[in-house]
Amino acid sequence: MGGDYYETLEINRSATDAGIKQAFRRLALKFHPSRNKEAGSAEKFLQLGEAYDVLSDLRKKATYDKFGEEGLKGGIPTEFSSQTGAWSSAYVYHGNPEKTFRQFFGSDNPFADFYTNELPLQFGGLEAGVTKNQDPHIERDLHLSLDDLFHGCSKKIKISRRVMNQDGCTSSIKDKILTVEVKAGWKEGTKIIFPKEGDQGPTNIPSDIVFIVRQKSHPVFVRQLNDLIYKTDITLEMALTGFSVDVETLDGRLLNIPINDIVHPTYKKVVTGEGMPLSQDLSQRGNLILTFNIQFPVKLSAERKQLIKQALANNKILMT
């Protein structure tokens, strides 16, 4: 609420229970949205409901008087906390001032004593015929390693949300564990939706919680869709004369891949079927693509230059 409950009800801290009730009756009737159309009346009516909900309850009022709004809503140590470490439950207003209003007057039409030609009031938080609206969905990133996305896994995520109590009016904050079954081959940006797992309230449909896959970087492979890119350094000699590359796959196998071609700067070696599994068909996989960083010598002696010239000249003769 962020204000003083006594100031909201326009009373002092020594007010009796009868005085609290009298103040709420007067102000609630004055600021009820059905009778007061001025800007801010609905917000004032909500504040009145919360203030009365606290000050009319002896335990809540005692906590508020001693520890203020922060202690009331944040929880305080109980009288036995030195033995048990227990804290009181945090107070959360149910957010339905109409409910507080109806409970106070004990009538479906508290304006009956001074009936006007206005339309009858509707209670319970929603007018008749009005449907609840769902809160906007909540997005959270789900960071997964490349190994998680290669093999698939199960991830448990703890969320905290507001849950309505059995009385249908008050609510409390509770933890819940959501389990995401990660399927092998999922890509960056995949969305997992948990319907209506957001905060509950008397007048809303809880929002959906949406987890979005974010792939962590890998020390060896770079993923491109369903392909895995593996980059390795080679010498100029290797690029010209051939070599083999050992690659340990994500499932623990060691591949020995011979390279018999001359490796130029844009050369790539494609190994079919050694990439990521396809989530829609786990029997299929993308490719493993080898790329190479050719390390040229920084400088050459005159003798080595001459030998290279001779080798290239001989190669030119063989090509003609």
GROMACS .gro file of C-alpha atoms in nm, residues 134-247:
model
  114
  134GLN     CA    1  -0.580  -1.351  -1.822
  135ASP     CA    2  -0.265  -1.170  -1.714
  136PRO     CA    3   0.009  -1.129  -1.980
  137HIS     CA    4   0.243  -1.425  -2.005
  138ILE     CA    5   0.574  -1.419  -1.819
  139GLU     CA    6   0.894  -1.507  -2.006
  140ARG     CA    7   1.204  -1.655  -1.843
  141ASP     CA    8   1.531  -1.770  -2.006
  142LEU     CA    9   1.628  -2.135  -1.967
  143HIS     CA   10   2.005  -2.166  -2.014
  144LEU     CA   11   2.111  -2.511  -2.139
  145SER     CA   12   2.448  -2.655  -2.239
  146LEU     CA   13   2.510  -2.808  -2.579
  147ASP     CA   14   2.539  -3.146  -2.407
  148ASP     CA   15   2.190  -3.097  -2.254
  149LEU     CA   16   2.050  -3.025  -2.598
  150PHE     CA   17   2.235  -3.316  -2.760
  151HIS     CA   18   2.126  -3.584  -2.513
  152GLY     CA   19   1.806  -3.435  -2.370
  153CYS     CA   20   1.757  -3.400  -1.996
  154SER     CA   21   1.515  -3.306  -1.719
  155LYS     CA   22   1.542  -2.964  -1.554
  156LYS     CA   23   1.361  -2.868  -1.232
  157ILE     CA   24   1.291  -2.499  -1.179
  158LYS     CA   25   1.157  -2.345  -0.857
  159ILE     CA   26   0.916  -2.054  -0.891
  160SER     CA   27   0.748  -1.840  -0.627
  161ARG     CA   28   0.394  -1.728  -0.694
  162ARG     CA   29   0.089  -1.587  -0.516
  163VAL     CA   30  -0.174  -1.855  -0.444
  164MET     CA   31  -0.529  -1.795  -0.326
  165ASN     CA   32  -0.610  -1.945   0.013
  166GLN     CA   33  -0.911  -2.167   0.072
  167ASP     CA   34  -1.123  -1.874   0.190
  168GLY     CA   35  -1.110  -1.737  -0.167
  169CYS     CA   36  -1.018  -1.391  -0.040
  170THR     CA   37  -0.668  -1.393   0.104
  171SER     CA   38  -0.353  -1.515  -0.067
  172SER     CA   39   0.000  -1.618   0.023
  173ILE     CA   40   0.334  -1.667  -0.152
  174LYS     CA   41   0.425  -2.030  -0.213
  175ASP     CA   42   0.703  -2.210  -0.399
  176LYS     CA   43   0.640  -2.464  -0.672
  177ILE     CA   44   0.872  -2.689  -0.871
  178LEU     CA   45   0.819  -2.695  -1.248
  179THR     CA   46   0.983  -2.975  -1.447
  180VAL     CA   47   1.102  -2.913  -1.803
  181GLU     CA   48   1.162  -3.229  -2.004
  182VAL     CA   49   1.428  -3.114  -2.251
  183LYS     CA   50   1.408  -3.305  -2.578
  184ALA     CA   51   1.725  -3.389  -2.768
  185GLY     CA   52   1.776  -3.153  -3.061
  186TRP     CA   53   1.589  -2.852  -2.925
  187LYS     CA   54   1.718  -2.527  -3.074
  188GLU     CA   55   1.789  -2.182  -2.937
  189GLY     CA   56   1.458  -1.999  -2.893
  190THR     CA   57   1.243  -2.307  -2.829
  191LYS     CA   58   0.954  -2.212  -2.598
  192ILE     CA   59   0.810  -2.427  -2.319
  193ILE     CA   60   0.473  -2.307  -2.187
  194PHE     CA   61   0.330  -2.380  -1.841
  195PRO     CA   62  -0.033  -2.265  -1.859
  196LYS     CA   63  -0.177  -2.056  -1.573
  197GLU     CA   64   0.120  -2.094  -1.336
  198GLY     CA   65   0.145  -1.721  -1.260
  199ASP     CA   66   0.006  -1.530  -0.961
  200GLN     CA   67  -0.349  -1.617  -0.865
  201GLY     CA   68  -0.603  -1.351  -0.772
  202PRO     CA   69  -0.977  -1.319  -0.711
  203THR     CA   70  -1.043  -1.131  -1.035
  204ASN     CA   71  -0.784  -1.263  -1.280
  205ILE     CA   72  -0.681  -1.571  -1.473
  206PRO     CA   73  -0.318  -1.650  -1.385
  207SER     CA   74  -0.063  -1.581  -1.655
  208ASP     CA   75   0.118  -1.852  -1.848
  209ILE     CA   76   0.487  -1.895  -1.767
  210VAL     CA   77   0.702  -1.934  -2.078
  211PHE     CA   78   1.061  -2.061  -2.066
  212ILE     CA   79   1.279  -1.979  -2.368
  213VAL     CA   80   1.581  -2.199  -2.445
  214ARG     CA   81   1.913  -2.014  -2.446
  215GLN     CA   82   2.212  -2.223  -2.551
  216LYS     CA   83   2.538  -2.181  -2.364
  217SER     CA   84   2.864  -2.163  -2.560
  218HIS     CA   85   3.068  -2.482  -2.596
  219PRO     CA   86   3.450  -2.503  -2.576
  220VAL     CA   87   3.483  -2.726  -2.885
  221PHE     CA   88   3.178  -2.703  -3.110
  222VAL     CA   89   2.976  -2.420  -3.258
  223ARG     CA   90   2.618  -2.508  -3.347
  224GLN     CA   91   2.452  -2.393  -3.670
  225LEU     CA   92   2.094  -2.521  -3.674
  226ASN     CA   93   2.144  -2.901  -3.676
  227ASP     CA   94   2.512  -2.895  -3.777
  228LEU     CA   95   2.815  -2.884  -3.550
  229ILE     CA   96   3.119  -2.683  -3.657
  230TYR     CA   97   3.463  -2.800  -3.544
  231LYS     CA   98   3.762  -2.574  -3.611
  232THR     CA   99   4.125  -2.683  -3.582
  233ASP     CA  100   4.467  -2.532  -3.653
  234ILE     CA  101   4.693  -2.696  -3.911
  235THR     CA  102   5.032  -2.614  -4.060
  236LEU     CA  103   5.088  -2.524  -4.423
  237GLU     CA  104   5.267  -2.856  -4.467
  238MET     CA  105   4.959  -3.043  -4.343
  239ALA     CA  106   4.734  -2.838  -4.569
  240LEU     CA  107   4.941  -2.938  -4.874
  241THR     CA  108   5.035  -3.296  -4.792
  242GLY     CA  109   4.738  -3.439  -4.600
  243PHE     CA  110   4.673  -3.540  -4.239
  244SER     CA  111   4.399  -3.677  -4.013
  245VAL     CA  112   4.192  -3.515  -3.738
  246ASP     CA  113   4.072  -3.678  -3.415
  247VAL     CA  114   3.737  -3.543  -3.294
   0.00000   0.00000   0.00000
